[in-house]
Short mmCIF file of C-alpha atoms (C1' of nucleotides) in Angstrom, two decimals:
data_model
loop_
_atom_site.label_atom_id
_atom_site.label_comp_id
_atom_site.label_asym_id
_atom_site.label_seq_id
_atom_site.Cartn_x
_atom_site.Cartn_y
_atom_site.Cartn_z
CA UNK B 612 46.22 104.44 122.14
CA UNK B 613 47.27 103.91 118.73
CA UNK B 614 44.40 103.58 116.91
CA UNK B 615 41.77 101.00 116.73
CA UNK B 616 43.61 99.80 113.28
CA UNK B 617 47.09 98.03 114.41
CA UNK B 618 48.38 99.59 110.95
CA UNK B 619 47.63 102.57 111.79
CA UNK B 620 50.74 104.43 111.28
CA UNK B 621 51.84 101.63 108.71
CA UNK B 622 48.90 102.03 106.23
CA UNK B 623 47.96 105.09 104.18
CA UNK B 624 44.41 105.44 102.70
CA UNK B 625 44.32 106.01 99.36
CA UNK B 626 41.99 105.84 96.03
CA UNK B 627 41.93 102.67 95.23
CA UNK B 628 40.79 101.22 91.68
CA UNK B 629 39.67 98.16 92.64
CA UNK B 630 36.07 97.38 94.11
CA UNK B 631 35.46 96.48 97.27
CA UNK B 632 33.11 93.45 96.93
CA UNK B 633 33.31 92.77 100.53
CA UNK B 634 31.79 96.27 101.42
CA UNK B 635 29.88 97.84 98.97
CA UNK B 636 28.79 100.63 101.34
CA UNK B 637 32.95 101.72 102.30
CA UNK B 638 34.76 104.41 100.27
CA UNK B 639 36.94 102.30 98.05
CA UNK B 640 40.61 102.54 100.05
CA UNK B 641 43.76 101.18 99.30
CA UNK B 642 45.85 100.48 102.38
CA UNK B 643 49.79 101.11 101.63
CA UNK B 644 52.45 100.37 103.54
CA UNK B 645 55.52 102.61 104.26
CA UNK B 646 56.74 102.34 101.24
CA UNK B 647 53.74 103.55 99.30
CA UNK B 648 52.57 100.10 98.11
CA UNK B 649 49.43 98.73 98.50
CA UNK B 650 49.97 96.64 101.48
CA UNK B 651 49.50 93.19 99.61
CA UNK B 652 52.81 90.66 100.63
CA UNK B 653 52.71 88.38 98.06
CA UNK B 654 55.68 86.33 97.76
CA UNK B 655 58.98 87.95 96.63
CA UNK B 656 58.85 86.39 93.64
CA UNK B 657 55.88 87.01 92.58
CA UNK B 658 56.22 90.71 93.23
CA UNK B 659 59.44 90.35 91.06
CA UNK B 660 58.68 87.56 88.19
CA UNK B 661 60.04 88.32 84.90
CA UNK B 662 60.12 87.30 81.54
CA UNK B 663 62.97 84.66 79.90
CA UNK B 664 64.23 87.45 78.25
CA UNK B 665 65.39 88.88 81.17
CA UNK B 666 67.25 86.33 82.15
CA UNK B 667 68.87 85.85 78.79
CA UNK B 668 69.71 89.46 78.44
CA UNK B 669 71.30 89.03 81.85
CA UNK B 670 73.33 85.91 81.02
CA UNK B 671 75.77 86.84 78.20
CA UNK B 672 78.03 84.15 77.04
CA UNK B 673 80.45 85.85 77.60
CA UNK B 674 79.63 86.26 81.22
CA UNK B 675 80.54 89.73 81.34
CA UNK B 676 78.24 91.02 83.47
CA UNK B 677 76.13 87.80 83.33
CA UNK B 678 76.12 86.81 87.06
CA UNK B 679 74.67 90.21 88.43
CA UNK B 680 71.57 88.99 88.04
CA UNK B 681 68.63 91.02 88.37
CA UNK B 682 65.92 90.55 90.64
CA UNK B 683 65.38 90.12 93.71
CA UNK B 684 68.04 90.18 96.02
CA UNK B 685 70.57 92.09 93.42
CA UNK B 686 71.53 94.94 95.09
CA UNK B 687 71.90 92.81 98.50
CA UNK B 688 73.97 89.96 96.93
CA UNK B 689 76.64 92.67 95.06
CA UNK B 690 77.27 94.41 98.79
CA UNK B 691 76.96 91.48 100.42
CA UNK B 692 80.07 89.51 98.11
CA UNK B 693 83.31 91.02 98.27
CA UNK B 694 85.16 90.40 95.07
CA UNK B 695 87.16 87.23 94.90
CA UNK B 696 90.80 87.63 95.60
CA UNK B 697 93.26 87.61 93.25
CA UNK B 698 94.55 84.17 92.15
CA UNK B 699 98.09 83.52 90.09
CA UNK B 700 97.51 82.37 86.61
CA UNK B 701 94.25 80.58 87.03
CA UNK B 702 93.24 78.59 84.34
CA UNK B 703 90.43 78.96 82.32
CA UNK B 704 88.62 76.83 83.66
CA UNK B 705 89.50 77.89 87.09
CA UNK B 706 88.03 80.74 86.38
CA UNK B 707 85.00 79.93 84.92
CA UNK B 708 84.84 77.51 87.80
CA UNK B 709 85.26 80.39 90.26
CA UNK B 710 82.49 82.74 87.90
CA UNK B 711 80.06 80.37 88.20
CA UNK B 712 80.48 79.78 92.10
CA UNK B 713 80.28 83.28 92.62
CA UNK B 714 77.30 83.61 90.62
CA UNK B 715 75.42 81.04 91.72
CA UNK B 716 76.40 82.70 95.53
CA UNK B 717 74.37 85.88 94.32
CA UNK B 718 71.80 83.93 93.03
CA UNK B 719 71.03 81.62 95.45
CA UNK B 720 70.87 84.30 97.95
CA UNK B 721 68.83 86.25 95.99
CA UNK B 722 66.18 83.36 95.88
CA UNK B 723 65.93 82.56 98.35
CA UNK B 724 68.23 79.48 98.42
CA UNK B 725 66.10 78.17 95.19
CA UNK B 726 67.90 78.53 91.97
CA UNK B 727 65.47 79.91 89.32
CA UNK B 728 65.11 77.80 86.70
CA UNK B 729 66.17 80.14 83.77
CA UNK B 730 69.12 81.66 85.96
CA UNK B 731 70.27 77.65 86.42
CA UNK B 732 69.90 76.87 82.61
CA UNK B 733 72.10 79.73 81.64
CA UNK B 734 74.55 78.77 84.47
CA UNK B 735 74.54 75.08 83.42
CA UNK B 736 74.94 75.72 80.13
CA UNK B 737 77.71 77.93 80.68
CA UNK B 738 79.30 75.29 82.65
CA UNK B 739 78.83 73.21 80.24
CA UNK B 740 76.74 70.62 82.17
CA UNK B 741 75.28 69.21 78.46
CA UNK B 742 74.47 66.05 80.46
CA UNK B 743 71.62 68.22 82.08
CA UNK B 744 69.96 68.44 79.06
CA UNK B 745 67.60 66.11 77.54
CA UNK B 746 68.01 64.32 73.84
CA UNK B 747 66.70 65.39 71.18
CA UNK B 748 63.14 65.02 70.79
CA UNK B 749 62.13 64.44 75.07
CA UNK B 750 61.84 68.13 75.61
CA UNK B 751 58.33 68.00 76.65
CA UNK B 752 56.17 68.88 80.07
CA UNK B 753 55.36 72.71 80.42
CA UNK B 754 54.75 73.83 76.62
CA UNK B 755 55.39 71.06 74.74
CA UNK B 756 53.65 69.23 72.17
CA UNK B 757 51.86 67.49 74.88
CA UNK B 758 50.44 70.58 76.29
CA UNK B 759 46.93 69.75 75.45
CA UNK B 760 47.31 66.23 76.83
CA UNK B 761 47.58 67.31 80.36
CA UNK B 762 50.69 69.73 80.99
CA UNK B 763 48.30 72.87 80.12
CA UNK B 764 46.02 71.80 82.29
CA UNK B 765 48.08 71.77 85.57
CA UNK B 766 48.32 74.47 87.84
CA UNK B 767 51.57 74.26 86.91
CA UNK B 768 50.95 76.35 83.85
CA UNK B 769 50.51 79.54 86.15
CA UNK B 770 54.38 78.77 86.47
CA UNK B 771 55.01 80.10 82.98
CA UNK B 772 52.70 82.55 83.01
CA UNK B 773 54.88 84.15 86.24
CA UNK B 774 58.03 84.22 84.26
CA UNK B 775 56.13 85.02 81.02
CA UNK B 776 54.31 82.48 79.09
CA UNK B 777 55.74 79.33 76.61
CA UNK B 778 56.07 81.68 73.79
CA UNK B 779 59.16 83.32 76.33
CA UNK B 780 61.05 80.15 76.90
CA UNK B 781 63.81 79.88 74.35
CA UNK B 782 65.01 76.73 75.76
CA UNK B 783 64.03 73.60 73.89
CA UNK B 784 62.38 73.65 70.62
CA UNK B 785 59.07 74.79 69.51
CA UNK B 786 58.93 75.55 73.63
CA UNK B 787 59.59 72.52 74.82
CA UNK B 788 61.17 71.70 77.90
CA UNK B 789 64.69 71.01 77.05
CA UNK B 790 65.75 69.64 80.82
CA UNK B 791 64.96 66.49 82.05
CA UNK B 792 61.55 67.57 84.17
CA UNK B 793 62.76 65.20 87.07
CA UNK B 794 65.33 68.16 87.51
CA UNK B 795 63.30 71.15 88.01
CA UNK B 796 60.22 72.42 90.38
CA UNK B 797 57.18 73.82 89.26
CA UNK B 798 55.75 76.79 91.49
CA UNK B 799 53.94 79.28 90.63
CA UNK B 800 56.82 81.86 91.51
CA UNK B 801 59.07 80.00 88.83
CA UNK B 802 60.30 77.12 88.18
CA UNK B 803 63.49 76.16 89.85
CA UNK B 804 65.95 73.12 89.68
CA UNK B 805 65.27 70.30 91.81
CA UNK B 806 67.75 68.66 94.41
CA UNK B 807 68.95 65.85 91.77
CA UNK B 808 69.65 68.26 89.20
CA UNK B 809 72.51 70.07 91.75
CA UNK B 810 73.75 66.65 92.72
CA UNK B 811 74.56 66.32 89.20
CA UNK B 812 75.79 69.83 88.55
CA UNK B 813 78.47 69.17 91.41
CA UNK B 814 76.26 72.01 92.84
CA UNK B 815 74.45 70.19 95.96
CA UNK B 816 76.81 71.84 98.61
CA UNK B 817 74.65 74.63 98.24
CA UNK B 818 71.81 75.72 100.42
CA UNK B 819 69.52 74.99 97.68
CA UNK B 820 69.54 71.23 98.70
CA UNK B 821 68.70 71.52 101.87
CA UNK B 822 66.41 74.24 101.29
CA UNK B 823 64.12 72.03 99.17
CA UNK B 824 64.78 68.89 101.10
CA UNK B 825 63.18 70.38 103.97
CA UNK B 826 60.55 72.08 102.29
CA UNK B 827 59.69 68.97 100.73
CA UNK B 828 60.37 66.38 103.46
CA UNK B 829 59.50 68.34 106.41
CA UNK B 830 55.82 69.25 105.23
CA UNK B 831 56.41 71.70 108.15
CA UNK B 832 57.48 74.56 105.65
CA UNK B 833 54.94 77.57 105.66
CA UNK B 834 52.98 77.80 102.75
CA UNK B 835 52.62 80.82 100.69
CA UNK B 836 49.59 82.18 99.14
CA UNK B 837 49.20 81.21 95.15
CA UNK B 838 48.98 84.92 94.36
CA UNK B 839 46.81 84.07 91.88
CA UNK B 840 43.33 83.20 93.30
CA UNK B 841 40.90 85.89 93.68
CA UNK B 842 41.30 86.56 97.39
CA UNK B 843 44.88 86.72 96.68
CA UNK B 844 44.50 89.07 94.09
CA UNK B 845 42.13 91.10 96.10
CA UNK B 846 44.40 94.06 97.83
CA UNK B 847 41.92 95.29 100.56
CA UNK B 848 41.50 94.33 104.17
CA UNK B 849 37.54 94.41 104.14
CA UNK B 850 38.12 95.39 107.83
CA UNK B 851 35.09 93.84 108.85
CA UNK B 852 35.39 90.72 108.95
CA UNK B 853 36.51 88.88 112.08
CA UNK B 854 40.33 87.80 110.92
CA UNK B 855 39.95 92.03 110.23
CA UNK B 856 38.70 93.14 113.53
CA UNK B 857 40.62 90.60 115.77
CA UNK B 858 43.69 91.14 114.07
CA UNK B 859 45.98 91.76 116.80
CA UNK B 860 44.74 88.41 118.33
CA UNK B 861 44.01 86.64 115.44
CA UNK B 862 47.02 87.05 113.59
CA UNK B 863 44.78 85.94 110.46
CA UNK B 864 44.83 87.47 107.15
CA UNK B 865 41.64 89.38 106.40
CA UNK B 866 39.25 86.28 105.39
CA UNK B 867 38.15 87.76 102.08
CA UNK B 868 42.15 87.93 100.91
CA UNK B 869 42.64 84.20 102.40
CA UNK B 870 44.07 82.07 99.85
CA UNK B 871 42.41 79.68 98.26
CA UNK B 872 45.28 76.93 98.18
CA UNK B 873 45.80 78.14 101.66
CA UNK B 874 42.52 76.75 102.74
CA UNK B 875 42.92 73.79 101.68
CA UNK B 876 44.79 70.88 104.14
CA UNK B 877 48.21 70.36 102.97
CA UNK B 878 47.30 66.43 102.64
CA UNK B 879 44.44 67.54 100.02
CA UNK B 880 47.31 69.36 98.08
CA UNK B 881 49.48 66.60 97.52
CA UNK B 882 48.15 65.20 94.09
CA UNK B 883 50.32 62.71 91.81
CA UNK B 884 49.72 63.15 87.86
CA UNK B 885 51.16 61.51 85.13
CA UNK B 886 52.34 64.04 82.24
CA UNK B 887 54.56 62.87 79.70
CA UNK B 888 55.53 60.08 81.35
CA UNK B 889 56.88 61.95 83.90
CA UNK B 890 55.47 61.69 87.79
CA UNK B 891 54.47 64.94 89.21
CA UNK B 892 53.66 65.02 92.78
CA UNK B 893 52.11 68.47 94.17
CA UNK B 894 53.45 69.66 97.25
CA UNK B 895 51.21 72.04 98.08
CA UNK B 896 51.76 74.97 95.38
CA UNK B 897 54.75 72.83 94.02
CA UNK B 898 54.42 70.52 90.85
CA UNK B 899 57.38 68.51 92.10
CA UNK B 900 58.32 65.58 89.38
CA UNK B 901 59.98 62.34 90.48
CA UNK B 902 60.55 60.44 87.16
CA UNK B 903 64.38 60.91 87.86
"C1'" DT H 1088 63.08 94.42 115.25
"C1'" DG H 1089 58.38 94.94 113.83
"C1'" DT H 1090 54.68 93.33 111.02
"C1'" DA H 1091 52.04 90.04 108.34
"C1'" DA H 1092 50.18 85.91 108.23
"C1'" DC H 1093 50.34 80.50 108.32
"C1'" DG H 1094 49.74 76.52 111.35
"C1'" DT H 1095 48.11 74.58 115.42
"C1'" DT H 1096 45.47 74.31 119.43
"C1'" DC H 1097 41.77 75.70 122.22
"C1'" DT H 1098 37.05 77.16 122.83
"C1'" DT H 1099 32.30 77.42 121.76
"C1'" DA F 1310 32.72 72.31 112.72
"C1'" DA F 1311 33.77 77.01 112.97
"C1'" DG F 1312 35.95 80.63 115.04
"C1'" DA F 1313 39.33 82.58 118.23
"C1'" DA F 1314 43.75 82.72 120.24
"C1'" DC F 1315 48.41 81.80 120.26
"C1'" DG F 1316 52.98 80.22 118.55
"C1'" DT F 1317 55.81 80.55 114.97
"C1'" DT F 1318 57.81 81.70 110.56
"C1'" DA F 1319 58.93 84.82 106.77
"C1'" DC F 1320 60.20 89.08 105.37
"C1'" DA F 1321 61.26 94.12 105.09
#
DNA sequence: TGTAACGTTCTT
DNA sequence: AAGAACGTTACA
């Protein structure tokens, strides 16, 4: 009935700018979905990552407006939270107790139940969790002065380029990494605060812990492409091929857009490195360290 | 609720 | 071993 494509009604056709290596012989199509979009689903995050400055612009000291944060899941969270009822004379740090509950609410909805990295150090820091913070002189990993020694070299780097490169991270000097890395997760989507680092915070009630535990524990979670491979980048079913023409059945994502990480057994992604002294196990598209 | 797509199992 | 089919999960 519907036609032979199951996105039929889904999918426009449109110019597309991109070449279709996979069919040299097909008009060069874009397939949208309803919204207008090219119909590529990469992760949420990755559709939305964002430079530090953002996030800083976002977090005021003040903390004005500094919990609304921005992307994804912003609109949803402010609907979704009533605002928090009226309390007699709270102190001040009652309220900045309550302001950073409700914020980190919005914010862990909007991830996902992953705190972003840059939305947790503003949050921390406003809470005044110092003891999150490393001395002087041990911010290292991503962009520090060891970056040539190893840290660059990990896929890990694609991490910063997602939320806008080492030069955009104004935490830590000369770009270091001013949290101890054995608090924080490594994706290419971001890099987010690890388990330990909410047990410390006073934070681990949230969903965030179990969120990662059984992402990490489980092995069971579904993995998401890299987004940043070449079949991931590439936007167009080539139609042809057989994930393409058996896709009702198959359920398979068009073999030419298959991710490359995605190909790969789980098992063959777990990798330990050594980087800074630090112990970095990769969970599939995770740099995960456990020097804590 | 529908669609996309990952993971697993079955088939060849 | 590779491909197909199915179950399931993630997301809009």
């Amino acid at each position: 009935m519907s036609s032979g494509r199951s996105e039929g009604s889904r999918e426009r056709i449109a110019e597309a700018p991109e070449r279709n290596s996979c069919r040299e012989d097909v008009p060069v199509v874009e397939r949208r979905n309803r919204s207008g979009i090219i119909s590529e689903p990469l992760s949420k995050s990755l559709k939305r990552s964002r430079t530090l400055s953002q996030y800083t612009a976002a977090c005021p000291p003040a903390g004005a407006n500094g919990h609304t944060h921005h992307g994804s899941g912003e609109a949803k969270s402010h609907t979704a939270k009533p605002p928090p009822p009226p309390q007699p004379q709270p102190t001040v740090s009652a309220l900045a107790a309550a302001k950073l509950d409700r914020t980190l609410e919005q914010v862990l909805e909007g991830q996902n139940g992953l705190l972003h990295f840059a939305q947790a150090a503003a949050l921390l820091k406003r809470a005044g969790m110092e003891h999150m913070l490393l001395p002087a002189g041990m911010g290292m990993g991503m962009g520090g002065s060891d970056s040539g020694s190893g840290a660059s070299d990990l896929e890990g780097a694609s991490a910063v380029d997602s939320i806008g490169g080492v030069a955009d991270f104004p935490y830590g000097v000369g770009g270091g990494f001013p949290f101890n890395p054995g608090l924080f997760i490594m994706t290419p989507a971001g890099v987010f605060l690890a388990d330990s680092a909410l047990h410390m915070a006073g934070l681990a009630e949230y969903p965030v812990q179990s969120e990662l535990a059984s992402a990490i524990n489980s092995g069971k979670k579904k993995r998401k492409r890299c987004g940043m491979c070449p079949p991931c980048r590439r936007r167009i079913n080539c139609e042809t091929c057989s994930s393409c023409r058996n896709r009702k059945t198959g359920h398979q994502i068009c073999k030419f857009r298959k991710c490359e990480e995605l190909k790969k057994k789980p098992s063959a992604a777990l990798e330990v490195r050594y980087v800074c002294g630090g112990t970095y196990v990769w969970f599939y598209d995770c740099c995960v360290c456990v020097c804590v």
